[in-house]
Structure formats: C-alpha cells, structure tokens
Amino acid sequence: MISTYGTILLVENHCPICAAATVCQGLCRAELNVFQEILQAQVKRVEYILTGSRRCTYRITNHIQPE
C-alpha cells in the first residue's frame, strides 16, 4: 500500500483470482464492490491486469462520493 494525502493505493502484484477472472470478469467487479463495502470508501481501479496492466491497483479515498 502507498498512502499520500488521504488516498491509499492498494497494489495487487499477485492477483489471487486472475485465472478465474479471465473467464468471469464479474469476479473483479465483486472484488471492487467488497472493497467499497468493507472500507466504506470510494474505491477506483486505476490499473487492471485484464486490460494489459502488469497488476491491479485500486485508489482508495476516505469517503464515498454520491453518484
């Protein structure tokens, strides 16, 4: 994790669900939703293995912004 000014980057260099996620991308959406629910924060995926990045990275801010 990297923390700067109220924002945390959660970096998954070794994704535990990568093989399954290539077949069912709903797993990645579910993971994102779990992070938001558990952390009660705004979570945005900024790097994504399935789109060619070398890892998945999530930016976490300290509150959920209204949609």
PDB file of N, CA and C in Angstrom:
ATOM      1  N   MET A   1       0.836  -1.180   0.000  1.00  0.00           N
ATOM      2  CA  MET A   1       0.000   0.000   0.000  1.00  0.00           C
ATOM      3  C   MET A   1       0.879   1.241   0.000  1.00  0.00           C
ATOM      4  N   ILE A   2       0.420   2.235  -0.708  1.00  0.00           N
ATOM      5  CA  ILE A   2       1.101   3.516  -0.771  1.00  0.00           C
ATOM      6  C   ILE A   2       0.090   4.570  -0.346  1.00  0.00           C
ATOM      7  N   SER A   3       0.432   5.390   0.635  1.00  0.00           N
ATOM      8  CA  SER A   3      -0.513   6.381   1.145  1.00  0.00           C
ATOM      9  C   SER A   3       0.009   7.792   0.899  1.00  0.00           C
ATOM     10  N   THR A   4      -0.846   8.644   0.325  1.00  0.00           N
ATOM     11  CA  THR A   4      -0.498  10.049   0.138  1.00  0.00           C
ATOM     12  C   THR A   4      -1.743  10.906   0.296  1.00  0.00           C
ATOM     13  N   TYR A   5      -1.689  11.880   1.186  1.00  0.00           N
ATOM     14  CA  TYR A   5      -2.730  12.901   1.320  1.00  0.00           C
ATOM     15  C   TYR A   5      -4.155  12.351   1.350  1.00  0.00           C
ATOM     16  N   GLY A   6      -4.431  11.389   2.198  1.00  0.00           N
ATOM     17  CA  GLY A   6      -5.784  10.860   2.337  1.00  0.00           C
ATOM     18  C   GLY A   6      -6.182   9.839   1.295  1.00  0.00           C
ATOM     19  N   THR A   7      -5.260   9.493   0.423  1.00  0.00           N
ATOM     20  CA  THR A   7      -5.521   8.492  -0.610  1.00  0.00           C
ATOM     21  C   THR A   7      -4.564   7.328  -0.413  1.00  0.00           C
ATOM     22  N   ILE A   8      -5.092   6.126  -0.539  1.00  0.00           N
ATOM     23  CA  ILE A   8      -4.271   4.917  -0.436  1.00  0.00           C
ATOM     24  C   ILE A   8      -4.337   4.195  -1.770  1.00  0.00           C
ATOM     25  N   LEU A   9      -3.197   3.706  -2.232  1.00  0.00           N
ATOM     26  CA  LEU A   9      -3.170   2.830  -3.401  1.00  0.00           C
ATOM     27  C   LEU A   9      -2.972   1.408  -2.911  1.00  0.00           C
ATOM     28  N   LEU A  10      -3.913   0.546  -3.220  1.00  0.00           N
ATOM     29  CA  LEU A  10      -3.813  -0.875  -2.906  1.00  0.00           C
ATOM     30  C   LEU A  10      -3.323  -1.568  -4.170  1.00  0.00           C
ATOM     31  N   VAL A  11      -2.130  -2.137  -4.108  1.00  0.00           N
ATOM     32  CA  VAL A  11      -1.496  -2.737  -5.279  1.00  0.00           C
ATOM     33  C   VAL A  11      -1.508  -4.255  -5.136  1.00  0.00           C
ATOM     34  N   GLU A  12      -2.110  -4.932  -6.107  1.00  0.00           N
ATOM     35  CA  GLU A  12      -2.147  -6.397  -6.128  1.00  0.00           C
ATOM     36  C   GLU A  12      -1.195  -6.879  -7.222  1.00  0.00           C
ATOM     37  N   ASN A  13       0.041  -7.145  -6.829  1.00  0.00           N
ATOM     38  CA  ASN A  13       1.018  -7.635  -7.799  1.00  0.00           C
ATOM     39  C   ASN A  13       0.794  -9.096  -8.151  1.00  0.00           C
ATOM     40  N   HIS A  14       0.191  -9.833  -7.253  1.00  0.00           N
ATOM     41  CA  HIS A  14      -0.057 -11.264  -7.471  1.00  0.00           C
ATOM     42  C   HIS A  14      -1.535 -11.530  -7.211  1.00  0.00           C
ATOM     43  N   CYS A  15      -2.348 -11.276  -8.208  1.00  0.00           N
ATOM     44  CA  CYS A  15      -3.795 -11.397  -8.061  1.00  0.00           C
ATOM     45  C   CYS A  15      -4.189 -12.849  -7.783  1.00  0.00           C
ATOM     46  N   PRO A  16      -4.885 -13.087  -6.678  1.00  0.00           N
ATOM     47  CA  PRO A  16      -5.267 -14.452  -6.335  1.00  0.00           C
ATOM     48  C   PRO A  16      -6.401 -15.008  -7.199  1.00  0.00           C
ATOM     49  N   ILE A  17      -7.100 -14.141  -7.948  1.00  0.00           N
ATOM     50  CA  ILE A  17      -8.232 -14.625  -8.748  1.00  0.00           C
ATOM     51  C   ILE A  17      -8.035 -14.409 -10.245  1.00  0.00           C
ATOM     52  N   CYS A  18      -6.827 -14.096 -10.663  1.00  0.00           N
ATOM     53  CA  CYS A  18      -6.574 -13.716 -12.056  1.00  0.00           C
ATOM     54  C   CYS A  18      -7.008 -14.788 -13.050  1.00  0.00           C
ATOM     55  N   ALA A  19      -6.651 -16.025 -12.817  1.00  0.00           N
ATOM     56  CA  ALA A  19      -7.002 -17.093 -13.762  1.00  0.00           C
ATOM     57  C   ALA A  19      -8.519 -17.223 -13.897  1.00  0.00           C
ATOM     58  N   ALA A  20      -9.217 -17.189 -12.784  1.00  0.00           N
ATOM     59  CA  ALA A  20     -10.676 -17.292 -12.827  1.00  0.00           C
ATOM     60  C   ALA A  20     -11.298 -16.035 -13.433  1.00  0.00           C
ATOM     61  N   ALA A  21     -10.705 -14.872 -13.172  1.00  0.00           N
ATOM     62  CA  ALA A  21     -11.257 -13.607 -13.664  1.00  0.00           C
ATOM     63  C   ALA A  21     -11.168 -13.488 -15.179  1.00  0.00           C
ATOM     64  N   THR A  22     -10.219 -14.164 -15.794  1.00  0.00           N
ATOM     65  CA  THR A  22     -10.138 -14.115 -17.259  1.00  0.00           C
ATOM     66  C   THR A  22     -11.356 -14.771 -17.891  1.00  0.00           C
ATOM     67  N   VAL A  23     -11.984 -15.687 -17.169  1.00  0.00           N
ATOM     68  CA  VAL A  23     -13.186 -16.363 -17.655  1.00  0.00           C
ATOM     69  C   VAL A  23     -14.451 -15.649 -17.179  1.00  0.00           C
ATOM     70  N   CYS A  24     -14.401 -15.093 -15.978  1.00  0.00           N
ATOM     71  CA  CYS A  24     -15.586 -14.455 -15.378  1.00  0.00           C
ATOM     72  C   CYS A  24     -15.196 -13.100 -14.783  1.00  0.00           C
ATOM     73  N   GLN A  25     -15.343 -12.040 -15.569  1.00  0.00           N
ATOM     74  CA  GLN A  25     -14.938 -10.714 -15.110  1.00  0.00           C
ATOM     75  C   GLN A  25     -15.825 -10.178 -13.991  1.00  0.00           C
ATOM     76  N   GLY A  26     -16.936 -10.846 -13.739  1.00  0.00           N
ATOM     77  CA  GLY A  26     -17.783 -10.479 -12.612  1.00  0.00           C
ATOM     78  C   GLY A  26     -17.049 -10.607 -11.288  1.00  0.00           C
ATOM     79  N   LEU A  27     -16.046 -11.467 -11.236  1.00  0.00           N
ATOM     80  CA  LEU A  27     -15.248 -11.609 -10.016  1.00  0.00           C
ATOM     81  C   LEU A  27     -14.531 -10.307  -9.688  1.00  0.00           C
ATOM     82  N   CYS A  28     -14.019  -9.637 -10.704  1.00  0.00           N
ATOM     83  CA  CYS A  28     -13.319  -8.367 -10.485  1.00  0.00           C
ATOM     84  C   CYS A  28     -14.284  -7.285 -10.009  1.00  0.00           C
ATOM     85  N   ARG A  29     -15.470  -7.248 -10.590  1.00  0.00           N
ATOM     86  CA  ARG A  29     -16.481  -6.283 -10.135  1.00  0.00           C
ATOM     87  C   ARG A  29     -16.869  -6.566  -8.687  1.00  0.00           C
ATOM     88  N   ALA A  30     -17.012  -7.842  -8.364  1.00  0.00           N
ATOM     89  CA  ALA A  30     -17.369  -8.218  -6.993  1.00  0.00           C
ATOM     90  C   ALA A  30     -16.263  -7.819  -6.017  1.00  0.00           C
ATOM     91  N   GLU A  31     -15.009  -8.015  -6.415  1.00  0.00           N
ATOM     92  CA  GLU A  31     -13.889  -7.627  -5.559  1.00  0.00           C
ATOM     93  C   GLU A  31     -13.922  -6.121  -5.290  1.00  0.00           C
ATOM     94  N   LEU A  32     -14.153  -5.333  -6.322  1.00  0.00           N
ATOM     95  CA  LEU A  32     -14.247  -3.881  -6.180  1.00  0.00           C
ATOM     96  C   LEU A  32     -15.386  -3.507  -5.227  1.00  0.00           C
ATOM     97  N   ASN A  33     -16.535  -4.139  -5.386  1.00  0.00           N
ATOM     98  CA  ASN A  33     -17.682  -3.874  -4.507  1.00  0.00           C
ATOM     99  C   ASN A  33     -17.390  -4.247  -3.061  1.00  0.00           C
ATOM    100  N   VAL A  34     -16.699  -5.356  -2.849  1.00  0.00           N
ATOM    101  CA  VAL A  34     -16.341  -5.782  -1.490  1.00  0.00           C
ATOM    102  C   VAL A  34     -15.428  -4.740  -0.843  1.00  0.00           C
ATOM    103  N   PHE A  35     -14.430  -4.260  -1.592  1.00  0.00           N
ATOM    104  CA  PHE A  35     -13.544  -3.226  -1.046  1.00  0.00           C
ATOM    105  C   PHE A  35     -14.345  -1.990  -0.631  1.00  0.00           C
ATOM    106  N   GLN A  36     -15.294  -1.563  -1.478  1.00  0.00           N
ATOM    107  CA  GLN A  36     -16.099  -0.384  -1.162  1.00  0.00           C
ATOM    108  C   GLN A  36     -16.951  -0.604   0.081  1.00  0.00           C
ATOM    109  N   GLU A  37     -17.575  -1.763   0.174  1.00  0.00           N
ATOM    110  CA  GLU A  37     -18.444  -2.055   1.321  1.00  0.00           C
ATOM    111  C   GLU A  37     -17.655  -2.168   2.620  1.00  0.00           C
ATOM    112  N   ILE A  38     -16.577  -2.911   2.589  1.00  0.00           N
ATOM    113  CA  ILE A  38     -15.797  -3.140   3.810  1.00  0.00           C
ATOM    114  C   ILE A  38     -15.115  -1.859   4.278  1.00  0.00           C
ATOM    115  N   LEU A  39     -14.540  -1.125   3.340  1.00  0.00           N
ATOM    116  CA  LEU A  39     -13.779   0.070   3.695  1.00  0.00           C
ATOM    117  C   LEU A  39     -14.650   1.314   3.854  1.00  0.00           C
ATOM    118  N   GLN A  40     -15.913   1.235   3.395  1.00  0.00           N
ATOM    119  CA  GLN A  40     -16.793   2.406   3.405  1.00  0.00           C
ATOM    120  C   GLN A  40     -16.057   3.616   2.828  1.00  0.00           C
ATOM    121  N   ALA A  41     -15.496   3.404   1.648  1.00  0.00           N
ATOM    122  CA  ALA A  41     -14.687   4.417   0.976  1.00  0.00           C
ATOM    123  C   ALA A  41     -14.965   4.370  -0.514  1.00  0.00           C
ATOM    124  N   GLN A  42     -14.523   5.412  -1.196  1.00  0.00           N
ATOM    125  CA  GLN A  42     -14.583   5.404  -2.655  1.00  0.00           C
ATOM    126  C   GLN A  42     -13.372   4.620  -3.146  1.00  0.00           C
ATOM    127  N   VAL A  43     -13.617   3.604  -3.958  1.00  0.00           N
ATOM    128  CA  VAL A  43     -12.547   2.759  -4.478  1.00  0.00           C
ATOM    129  C   VAL A  43     -12.642   2.763  -5.996  1.00  0.00           C
ATOM    130  N   LYS A  44     -11.528   3.072  -6.646  1.00  0.00           N
ATOM    131  CA  LYS A  44     -11.493   3.098  -8.104  1.00  0.00           C
ATOM    132  C   LYS A  44     -10.311   2.265  -8.589  1.00  0.00           C
ATOM    133  N   ARG A  45     -10.567   1.395  -9.551  1.00  0.00           N
ATOM    134  CA  ARG A  45      -9.488   0.593 -10.129  1.00  0.00           C
ATOM    135  C   ARG A  45      -8.747   1.473 -11.127  1.00  0.00           C
ATOM    136  N   VAL A  46      -7.438   1.644 -10.932  1.00  0.00           N
ATOM    137  CA  VAL A  46      -6.650   2.507 -11.818  1.00  0.00           C
ATOM    138  C   VAL A  46      -5.676   1.724 -12.695  1.00  0.00           C
ATOM    139  N   GLU A  47      -5.412   0.486 -12.352  1.00  0.00           N
ATOM    140  CA  GLU A  47      -4.653  -0.437 -13.202  1.00  0.00           C
ATOM    141  C   GLU A  47      -5.392  -1.768 -13.169  1.00  0.00           C
ATOM    142  N   TYR A  48      -5.373  -2.482 -14.287  1.00  0.00           N
ATOM    143  CA  TYR A  48      -6.202  -3.683 -14.398  1.00  0.00           C
ATOM    144  C   TYR A  48      -5.482  -4.712 -15.260  1.00  0.00           C
ATOM    145  N   ILE A  49      -5.161  -5.848 -14.689  1.00  0.00           N
ATOM    146  CA  ILE A  49      -4.447  -6.907 -15.401  1.00  0.00           C
ATOM    147  C   ILE A  49      -5.177  -7.314 -16.672  1.00  0.00           C
ATOM    148  N   LEU A  50      -6.496  -7.414 -16.592  1.00  0.00           N
ATOM    149  CA  LEU A  50      -7.260  -7.906 -17.740  1.00  0.00           C
ATOM    150  C   LEU A  50      -7.299  -6.942 -18.917  1.00  0.00           C
ATOM    151  N   THR A  51      -6.824  -5.708 -18.713  1.00  0.00           N
ATOM    152  CA  THR A  51      -6.732  -4.769 -19.836  1.00  0.00           C
ATOM    153  C   THR A  51      -5.284  -4.507 -20.226  1.00  0.00           C
ATOM    154  N   GLY A  52      -4.381  -5.368 -19.748  1.00  0.00           N
ATOM    155  CA  GLY A  52      -2.994  -5.282 -20.176  1.00  0.00           C
ATOM    156  C   GLY A  52      -2.006  -4.726 -19.168  1.00  0.00           C
ATOM    157  N   SER A  53      -2.468  -4.262 -18.021  1.00  0.00           N
ATOM    158  CA  SER A  53      -1.544  -3.783 -16.987  1.00  0.00           C
ATOM    159  C   SER A  53      -0.832  -4.974 -16.360  1.00  0.00           C
ATOM    160  N   ARG A  54       0.272  -4.712 -15.702  1.00  0.00           N
ATOM    161  CA  ARG A  54       1.014  -5.818 -15.082  1.00  0.00           C
ATOM    162  C   ARG A  54       0.493  -6.179 -13.699  1.00  0.00           C
ATOM    163  N   ARG A  55      -0.451  -5.370 -13.187  1.00  0.00           N
ATOM    164  CA  ARG A  55      -1.027  -5.609 -11.860  1.00  0.00           C
ATOM    165  C   ARG A  55      -2.363  -4.895 -11.770  1.00  0.00           C
ATOM    166  N   CYS A  56      -3.107  -5.187 -10.713  1.00  0.00           N
ATOM    167  CA  CYS A  56      -4.329  -4.436 -10.429  1.00  0.00           C
ATOM    168  C   CYS A  56      -4.016  -3.473  -9.286  1.00  0.00           C
ATOM    169  N   THR A  57      -4.432  -2.238  -9.457  1.00  0.00           N
ATOM    170  CA  THR A  57      -4.215  -1.216  -8.439  1.00  0.00           C
ATOM    171  C   THR A  57      -5.523  -0.476  -8.207  1.00  0.00           C
ATOM    172  N   TYR A  58      -5.828  -0.262  -6.941  1.00  0.00           N
ATOM    173  CA  TYR A  58      -7.049   0.435  -6.554  1.00  0.00           C
ATOM    174  C   TYR A  58      -6.684   1.710  -5.804  1.00  0.00           C
ATOM    175  N   ARG A  59      -7.351   2.822  -6.151  1.00  0.00           N
ATOM    176  CA  ARG A  59      -7.189   4.080  -5.420  1.00  0.00           C
ATOM    177  C   ARG A  59      -8.346   4.177  -4.431  1.00  0.00           C
ATOM    178  N   ILE A  60      -8.001   4.315  -3.149  1.00  0.00           N
ATOM    179  CA  ILE A  60      -8.999   4.360  -2.083  1.00  0.00           C
ATOM    180  C   ILE A  60      -8.960   5.744  -1.444  1.00  0.00           C
ATOM    181  N   THR A  61     -10.112   6.414  -1.446  1.00  0.00           N
ATOM    182  CA  THR A  61     -10.214   7.701  -0.758  1.00  0.00           C
ATOM    183  C   THR A  61     -11.119   7.527   0.450  1.00  0.00           C
ATOM    184  N   ASN A  62     -11.042   8.462   1.366  1.00  0.00           N
ATOM    185  CA  ASN A  62     -11.629   8.265   2.691  1.00  0.00           C
ATOM    186  C   ASN A  62     -13.142   8.373   2.780  1.00  0.00           C
ATOM    187  N   HIS A  63     -13.841   8.599   1.690  1.00  0.00           N
ATOM    188  CA  HIS A  63     -15.302   8.631   1.771  1.00  0.00           C
ATOM    189  C   HIS A  63     -15.911   8.287   0.418  1.00  0.00           C
ATOM    190  N   ILE A  64     -17.148   7.845   0.466  1.00  0.00           N
ATOM    191  CA  ILE A  64     -17.878   7.538  -0.763  1.00  0.00           C
ATOM    192  C   ILE A  64     -18.524   8.827  -1.255  1.00  0.00           C
ATOM    193  N   GLN A  65     -18.270   9.171  -2.509  1.00  0.00           N
ATOM    194  CA  GLN A  65     -18.889  10.355  -3.094  1.00  0.00           C
ATOM    195  C   GLN A  65     -20.218   9.964  -3.724  1.00  0.00           C
ATOM    196  N   PRO A  66     -21.224  10.798  -3.582  1.00  0.00           N
ATOM    197  CA  PRO A  66     -22.523  10.478  -4.184  1.00  0.00           C
ATOM    198  C   PRO A  66     -22.425  10.402  -5.702  1.00  0.00           C
ATOM    199  N   GLU A  67     -23.207   9.513  -6.299  1.00  0.00           N
ATOM    200  CA  GLU A  67     -23.183   9.354  -7.758  1.00  0.00           C
ATOM    201  C   GLU A  67     -24.089  10.356  -8.423  1.00  0.00           C
TER     202      GLU A  67
END
